[in-house]
């Protein structure tokens, strides 16, 4: 397994605390828990002196000491919690390691970003309205409503990724004749003349 593979932590290792489960809760890359890393991205790290940082942006500021001689890296409660197995560094330490250009944390951040992009694409796919099926019957109904031969009509989907509406135009002139829209009862053709009169 490569260092950028997402590894789920065992349930016994997952520390509760958030009322809303996070999409990456309990998953880690190279020892970095992805949910913590995402929270770390919202924080600011200010270098105070060699190896010491002030991390702000959360509920309260925290001091992080990344010097090798430091017994505890961060003064937050997450670092003080010592229940086995080890969950990895807290979000404050992760933010400082990002600021220092730690290659392990940067690699995990790349994996997190790729995972978030994939998650967003999945949500977009789920939320995208299904396309209107242009059946022979529906095309025939539109032609009958307009009292025109079906061969003179053009059916287009101007924005298929976000809107299921089908625009109907005259093949030869390009004149807008109306739109097929989705309703609770199913697809309905709305002639442009009727919309203009309203």
Backbone as numpy.savetxt, mean C-alpha at the origin, in Angstrom:
# Nx Ny Nz CAx CAy CAz Cx Cy Cz
17.96 -19.74 2.13 17.10 -18.55 2.13 17.99 -17.31 2.13
17.75 -16.36 1.22 18.56 -15.15 1.13 18.28 -14.19 2.27
19.18 -13.21 2.42 19.05 -12.28 3.54 17.89 -11.32 3.38
17.32 -11.23 2.16 16.19 -10.32 1.98 14.85 -11.06 1.96
14.87 -12.37 2.25 13.62 -13.11 2.35 12.89 -12.73 3.62
11.56 -12.67 3.54 10.76 -12.34 4.71 10.51 -13.61 5.51
10.93 -13.60 6.75 10.79 -14.75 7.63 9.76 -14.46 8.70
8.69 -15.29 8.79 7.73 -15.06 9.88 8.30 -15.51 11.21
8.08 -14.69 12.24 8.48 -15.09 13.59 7.44 -16.04 14.14
7.83 -16.97 15.01 6.83 -17.83 15.65 5.87 -16.99 16.49
4.65 -17.45 16.61 3.63 -16.70 17.36 4.10 -16.35 18.77
4.84 -17.27 19.39 5.30 -17.03 20.75 6.27 -15.86 20.82
6.87 -15.49 19.67 7.85 -14.41 19.67 7.23 -13.05 19.42
5.96 -13.04 19.05 5.33 -11.78 18.69 4.81 -11.08 19.93
5.27 -9.90 20.11 4.87 -9.13 21.29 3.65 -8.31 20.95
2.58 -8.46 21.70 1.37 -7.68 21.46 1.55 -6.26 21.91
0.63 -5.41 21.56 0.72 -4.02 22.00 -0.07 -3.10 21.10
-0.13 -3.41 19.84 -0.87 -2.56 18.90 -2.29 -3.09 18.78
-3.26 -2.18 18.88 -4.66 -2.59 18.77 -4.98 -3.03 17.34
-4.31 -2.43 16.37 -4.54 -2.76 14.97 -3.39 -3.62 14.46
-3.67 -4.83 13.98 -2.57 -5.66 13.49 -1.95 -5.02 12.24
-0.64 -5.06 12.18 0.09 -4.48 11.06 0.31 -5.54 10.00
0.32 -5.14 8.74 0.47 -6.10 7.65 1.77 -6.88 7.76
2.82 -6.29 8.34 4.11 -6.97 8.46 4.42 -7.41 9.89
3.43 -7.39 10.79 3.69 -7.80 12.17 4.21 -9.23 12.20
5.29 -9.43 12.96 5.83 -10.77 13.12 6.69 -11.25 11.98
7.02 -10.39 11.02 7.89 -10.80 9.91 9.19 -10.02 9.98
10.28 -10.71 9.68 11.57 -10.04 9.75 12.43 -10.38 8.54
13.38 -9.50 8.29 14.38 -9.69 7.25 15.73 -9.48 7.90
16.59 -10.47 7.83 17.94 -10.40 8.40 17.92 -9.91 9.85
16.95 -10.37 10.63 16.86 -10.00 12.04 16.19 -8.67 12.32
15.66 -8.01 11.29 14.98 -6.72 11.45 13.49 -6.94 11.28
12.71 -6.65 12.33 11.26 -6.81 12.23 10.69 -5.69 11.37
9.96 -6.07 10.31 9.51 -5.09 9.31 8.50 -4.09 9.85
7.62 -4.51 10.75 6.64 -3.57 11.31 7.35 -2.49 12.12
8.38 -2.87 12.86 9.16 -1.88 13.62 9.92 -0.96 12.68
10.46 -1.53 11.62 11.22 -0.72 10.67 10.33 0.33 10.02
9.09 -0.05 9.69 8.19 0.95 9.10 7.91 2.08 10.09
7.71 1.73 11.37 7.49 2.77 12.38 8.73 3.64 12.55
9.92 3.05 12.37 11.17 3.80 12.48 11.28 4.88 11.40
10.69 4.62 10.24 10.77 5.58 9.13 10.06 6.90 9.45
9.16 6.89 10.43 8.42 8.09 10.81 9.19 8.96 11.81
10.32 8.46 12.29 11.07 9.16 13.34 12.22 10.00 12.76
12.73 10.91 13.59 13.90 11.72 13.25 15.04 11.35 14.19
16.26 11.31 13.64 17.43 11.00 14.46 18.42 12.16 14.37
18.75 12.74 15.53 19.70 13.86 15.60 20.96 13.39 16.31
22.08 13.55 15.63 23.35 13.13 16.22 23.78 14.14 17.28
24.03 13.66 18.49 24.44 14.52 19.59 25.96 14.53 19.74
26.54 13.39 19.74 28.00 13.25 19.82 28.32 11.91 19.22
29.59 11.59 19.11 30.00 10.35 18.46 29.32 9.14 19.10
28.45 8.51 18.32 27.79 7.30 18.79 26.52 7.51 19.58
26.12 8.77 19.87 24.87 9.02 20.61 23.93 9.84 19.75
22.62 9.49 19.81 21.60 10.15 19.01 20.37 10.43 19.87
19.65 11.49 19.50 18.34 11.78 20.08 17.31 11.45 19.00
16.41 10.54 19.32 15.39 10.12 18.36 14.05 10.71 18.79
13.44 11.49 17.90 12.15 12.14 18.19 11.14 11.78 17.11
9.89 12.17 17.38 8.82 11.92 16.42 7.80 10.92 16.93
8.12 10.25 18.02 7.18 9.32 18.64 6.48 10.00 19.81
5.95 9.21 20.73 5.26 9.78 21.89 6.20 10.58 22.77
7.43 10.12 22.89 8.42 10.84 23.70 9.80 10.61 23.10
10.74 11.53 23.35 12.08 11.37 22.80 12.84 10.25 23.51
13.78 9.64 22.78 14.62 8.58 23.35 16.06 8.79 22.91
16.96 8.39 23.81 18.39 8.47 23.52 18.89 7.09 23.09
19.64 7.08 22.00 20.19 5.83 21.47 21.71 5.96 21.47
22.36 4.95 22.02 23.82 4.92 22.07 24.28 3.71 21.27
24.95 3.96 20.15 25.38 2.85 19.30 26.88 2.56 19.45
27.52 3.14 20.49 28.92 2.83 20.74 29.05 1.38 21.22
30.10 0.69 20.83 30.27 -0.71 21.24 30.28 -0.90 22.75
30.70 0.14 23.49 30.78 0.02 24.95 29.43 0.19 25.64
28.38 0.61 24.89 27.07 0.86 25.50 26.43 -0.46 25.92
26.00 -0.53 27.19 25.37 -1.75 27.70 23.98 -1.92 27.11
23.20 -0.83 27.06 21.86 -0.84 26.48 21.84 0.25 25.42
21.40 -0.10 24.23 21.46 0.84 23.11 20.42 1.95 23.22
19.25 1.66 23.77 18.15 2.64 23.81 17.50 2.62 25.18
16.97 3.78 25.60 16.33 3.86 26.91 14.83 3.60 26.87
14.32 3.09 25.74 12.86 2.86 25.64 12.47 1.53 26.29
11.18 1.36 26.53 10.65 0.15 27.14 10.82 -1.08 26.28
10.85 -0.88 24.95 11.01 -2.01 24.04 12.36 -2.68 24.24
13.38 -1.88 24.43 14.72 -2.43 24.65 14.83 -3.06 26.03
14.05 -2.54 26.99 14.10 -3.08 28.35 13.42 -4.44 28.43
12.49 -4.70 27.50 11.76 -5.98 27.50 12.70 -7.09 27.05
12.84 -8.11 27.82 13.83 -9.13 27.52 13.23 -10.53 27.36
11.94 -10.60 27.08 11.33 -11.93 26.91 11.88 -12.66 25.71
12.19 -13.95 25.84 12.71 -14.70 24.70 11.58 -15.05 23.74
11.85 -15.29 22.46 13.13 -15.06 21.81 13.32 -13.59 21.45
14.53 -13.21 21.10 14.86 -11.82 20.83 14.13 -11.33 19.57
13.46 -10.20 19.69 12.69 -9.65 18.57 13.50 -8.70 17.70
14.74 -8.46 18.04 15.54 -7.53 17.25 15.49 -6.14 17.84
16.19 -5.20 17.21 16.28 -3.85 17.75 14.95 -3.10 17.73
14.84 -2.14 18.66 13.63 -1.31 18.71 13.63 -0.33 17.54
12.50 0.37 17.36 12.39 1.30 16.21 13.36 2.47 16.32
13.73 2.86 17.54 14.66 3.99 17.72 16.06 3.61 17.26
16.50 2.39 17.64 17.80 1.90 17.19 17.79 1.71 15.68
16.68 1.20 15.14 16.59 1.01 13.69 16.70 2.35 12.96
16.08 3.40 13.53 16.15 4.73 12.89 17.58 5.25 12.88
18.30 5.02 13.96 19.70 5.46 14.02 20.55 4.64 13.05
20.31 3.33 12.99 21.07 2.49 12.07 20.80 2.90 10.62
19.56 3.32 10.32 19.27 3.86 8.98 20.07 5.13 8.73
20.11 6.02 9.73 20.85 7.28 9.60 22.34 7.02 9.40
22.84 5.93 9.97 24.26 5.58 9.85 24.55 4.78 8.57
23.50 4.45 7.80 23.70 3.70 6.56 24.02 2.24 6.75
23.51 1.65 7.84 23.73 0.23 8.10 23.19 -0.60 6.92
24.04 -1.39 6.24 23.59 -2.12 5.04 22.51 -3.15 5.33
22.52 -3.75 6.52 21.48 -4.74 6.84 20.13 -4.07 6.94
20.07 -2.91 7.63 18.80 -2.20 7.79 18.35 -1.60 6.45
19.31 -1.11 5.66 18.96 -0.57 4.34 18.39 -1.67 3.45
18.96 -2.87 3.51 18.45 -3.99 2.72 17.04 -4.36 3.18
16.83 -4.37 4.50 15.50 -4.67 5.03 14.50 -3.59 4.62
14.96 -2.32 4.57 14.07 -1.22 4.14 13.65 -1.40 2.68
14.58 -1.88 1.84 14.25 -2.16 0.45 13.20 -3.25 0.33
13.35 -4.29 1.14 12.37 -5.38 1.15 11.02 -4.89 1.65
11.05 -4.04 2.69 9.81 -3.46 3.23 9.09 -2.65 2.16
9.85 -1.81 1.45 9.26 -0.98 0.40 8.64 -1.82 -0.70
9.34 -2.85 -1.12 8.81 -3.75 -2.15 7.54 -4.44 -1.66
7.54 -4.86 -0.39 6.36 -5.50 0.18 5.18 -4.56 0.27
5.44 -3.30 0.65 4.36 -2.31 0.73 3.79 -2.01 -0.66
4.66 -1.92 -1.66 4.18 -1.70 -3.03 3.27 -2.84 -3.48
3.70 -4.07 -3.21 2.89 -5.23 -3.58 1.56 -5.23 -2.84
1.59 -4.84 -1.55 0.37 -4.77 -0.75 -0.59 -3.73 -1.30
-0.05 -2.57 -1.70 -0.88 -1.50 -2.26 -1.50 -1.96 -3.58
-0.70 -2.66 -4.42 -1.25 -3.16 -5.70 -2.38 -4.14 -5.44
-2.22 -5.00 -4.44 -3.28 -5.95 -4.10 -4.54 -5.22 -3.66
-4.38 -4.18 -2.82 -5.55 -3.41 -2.38 -6.22 -2.71 -3.55
-5.41 -2.14 -4.45 -5.98 -1.46 -5.63 -6.77 -2.45 -6.48
-6.23 -3.66 -6.64 -6.93 -4.68 -7.42 -8.26 -5.05 -6.78
-8.26 -5.14 -5.44 -9.50 -5.49 -4.74 -10.53 -4.38 -4.80
-10.06 -3.13 -4.77 -10.98 -1.99 -4.75 -11.43 -1.56 -6.14
-10.69 -2.01 -7.16 -11.03 -1.62 -8.53 -12.40 -2.19 -8.90
-13.30 -1.36 -9.40 -14.61 -1.89 -9.78 -14.47 -2.84 -10.96
-15.26 -3.91 -10.96 -15.16 -4.86 -12.08 -15.62 -4.19 -13.38
-15.01 -4.58 -14.48 -15.40 -3.96 -15.76 -16.82 -4.34 -16.15
-17.44 -3.48 -16.92 -18.77 -3.78 -17.47 -18.57 -4.72 -18.64
-19.25 -5.85 -18.61 -19.14 -6.82 -19.70 -19.98 -6.35 -20.88
-19.31 -6.14 -21.98 -20.01 -5.68 -23.19 -20.55 -6.89 -23.95
-21.65 -7.42 -23.47 -22.28 -8.57 -24.11 -23.01 -8.13 -25.37
-23.32 -9.10 -26.21 -24.08 -8.81 -27.43 -25.43 -8.20 -27.07
-26.01 -8.68 -25.99 -27.32 -8.16 -25.57 -27.21 -6.69 -25.17
-26.18 -6.34 -24.38 -26.01 -4.96 -23.93 -25.74 -4.04 -25.12
-24.88 -4.46 -26.04 -24.62 -3.66 -27.25 -25.91 -3.46 -28.05
-26.70 -4.52 -28.16 -27.97 -4.43 -28.90 -28.94 -3.46 -28.25
-28.99 -3.47 -26.89 -29.88 -2.55 -26.17 -29.47 -1.10 -26.41
-28.15 -0.84 -26.41 -27.66 0.52 -26.67 -28.04 0.94 -28.09
-27.84 0.04 -29.06 -28.19 0.35 -30.45 -29.69 0.62 -30.58
-30.52 -0.18 -29.91 -31.97 0.03 -29.95 -32.35 1.36 -29.34
-31.74 1.71 -28.19 -32.05 2.99 -27.53 -31.71 4.17 -28.42
-30.59 4.06 -29.14 -30.16 5.16 -30.01 -30.79 5.09 -31.39
-31.49 3.99 -31.69 -32.10 3.77 -33.01 -31.03 3.89 -34.11
-29.91 3.21 -33.87 -28.79 3.21 -34.82 -28.31 1.77 -34.99
-27.72 1.46 -36.13 -27.12 0.12 -36.28 -25.91 -0.01 -35.35
-25.74 -1.17 -34.78 -24.65 -1.39 -33.84 -23.29 -1.14 -34.49
-23.18 -1.41 -35.79 -21.91 -1.23 -36.51 -21.47 0.23 -36.55
-22.39 1.17 -36.31 -22.03 2.60 -36.34 -21.59 3.11 -34.97
-21.58 2.22 -33.98 -21.25 2.63 -32.61 -19.87 2.14 -32.19
-19.20 2.97 -31.42 -17.90 2.60 -30.85 -18.02 2.59 -29.34
-17.51 1.53 -28.72 -17.57 1.36 -27.27 -16.14 1.43 -26.71
-15.87 2.44 -25.89 -14.53 2.64 -25.32 -14.56 2.67 -23.80
-13.44 2.26 -23.20 -13.23 2.36 -21.75 -12.12 3.38 -21.53
-12.46 4.66 -21.31 -11.41 5.68 -21.20 -10.49 5.53 -19.99
-10.99 4.98 -18.88 -10.17 4.87 -17.68 -10.43 3.51 -17.01
-10.01 2.42 -17.65 -10.38 1.08 -17.15 -9.82 0.73 -15.79
-8.71 1.38 -15.39 -8.11 1.05 -14.09 -8.89 1.61 -12.91
-9.67 2.66 -13.13 -10.35 3.32 -12.01 -11.86 3.49 -12.19
-12.35 3.30 -13.41 -13.76 3.58 -13.67 -14.29 2.58 -14.69
-15.36 1.84 -14.35 -15.87 0.85 -15.29 -16.70 1.44 -16.43
-16.94 2.77 -16.42 -17.80 3.40 -17.42 -17.32 3.11 -18.84
-18.29 2.82 -19.72 -18.01 2.62 -21.14 -18.64 3.80 -21.89
-17.83 4.47 -22.70 -18.30 5.62 -23.46 -18.69 5.14 -24.86
-19.86 5.60 -25.31 -20.36 5.22 -26.63 -20.31 6.44 -27.55
-19.62 6.28 -28.69 -19.49 7.37 -29.67 -19.89 6.87 -31.04
-20.12 7.83 -31.95 -20.40 7.53 -33.35 -19.07 7.20 -34.03
-19.00 6.09 -34.73 -17.76 5.64 -35.37 -17.23 6.66 -36.36
-18.10 7.23 -37.17 -17.64 8.12 -38.24 -17.37 9.54 -37.78
-18.17 10.08 -36.85 -18.02 11.49 -36.45 -17.29 11.66 -35.11
-17.25 10.62 -34.30 -16.65 10.74 -32.98 -17.57 11.42 -31.97
-18.82 11.69 -32.39 -19.79 12.37 -31.50 -20.11 11.47 -30.30
-20.10 12.07 -29.11 -20.45 11.35 -27.89 -21.95 11.11 -27.87
-22.32 9.84 -27.77 -23.74 9.48 -27.79 -24.28 9.12 -26.41
-23.38 8.77 -25.49 -23.81 8.42 -24.13 -22.79 7.53 -23.46
-23.16 7.04 -22.28 -22.25 6.20 -21.50 -23.01 5.04 -20.88
-22.33 3.92 -20.78 -22.85 2.79 -20.03 -22.22 2.86 -18.65
-23.05 2.98 -17.63 -22.56 3.11 -16.27 -23.04 1.95 -15.42
-22.28 1.66 -14.37 -22.66 0.58 -13.45 -23.61 1.15 -12.39
-24.71 0.46 -12.16 -25.64 0.81 -11.08 -25.87 -0.43 -10.23
-26.58 -0.28 -9.14 -26.88 -1.42 -8.28 -27.68 -2.48 -9.03
-28.49 -2.03 -10.00 -29.31 -2.96 -10.78 -28.54 -3.59 -11.93
-27.34 -3.10 -12.22 -26.56 -3.61 -13.34 -26.18 -2.48 -14.28
-25.56 -2.78 -15.42 -25.15 -1.74 -16.36 -26.36 -1.06 -16.99
-26.30 0.28 -17.08 -27.40 1.07 -17.66 -26.80 2.05 -18.66
-27.44 2.18 -19.82 -26.99 3.14 -20.82 -27.68 4.47 -20.58
-26.87 5.54 -20.48 -27.39 6.90 -20.30 -27.06 7.70 -21.56
-28.08 7.96 -22.42 -27.82 8.72 -23.64 -27.37 10.14 -23.33
-26.46 10.68 -24.14 -25.94 12.03 -23.92 -27.05 13.06 -24.08
-28.00 12.84 -24.99 -29.10 13.80 -25.19 -29.93 13.93 -23.94
-30.18 12.80 -23.25 -30.97 12.84 -22.02 -30.22 13.57 -20.93
-28.88 13.38 -20.86 -28.08 14.05 -19.84 -28.01 15.55 -20.12
-27.90 15.91 -21.39 -27.84 17.34 -21.76 -29.15 18.04 -21.44
-30.28 17.34 -21.65 -31.58 17.94 -21.37 -31.79 18.13 -19.87
-31.21 17.23 -19.08 -31.34 17.35 -17.62 -30.45 18.46 -17.14
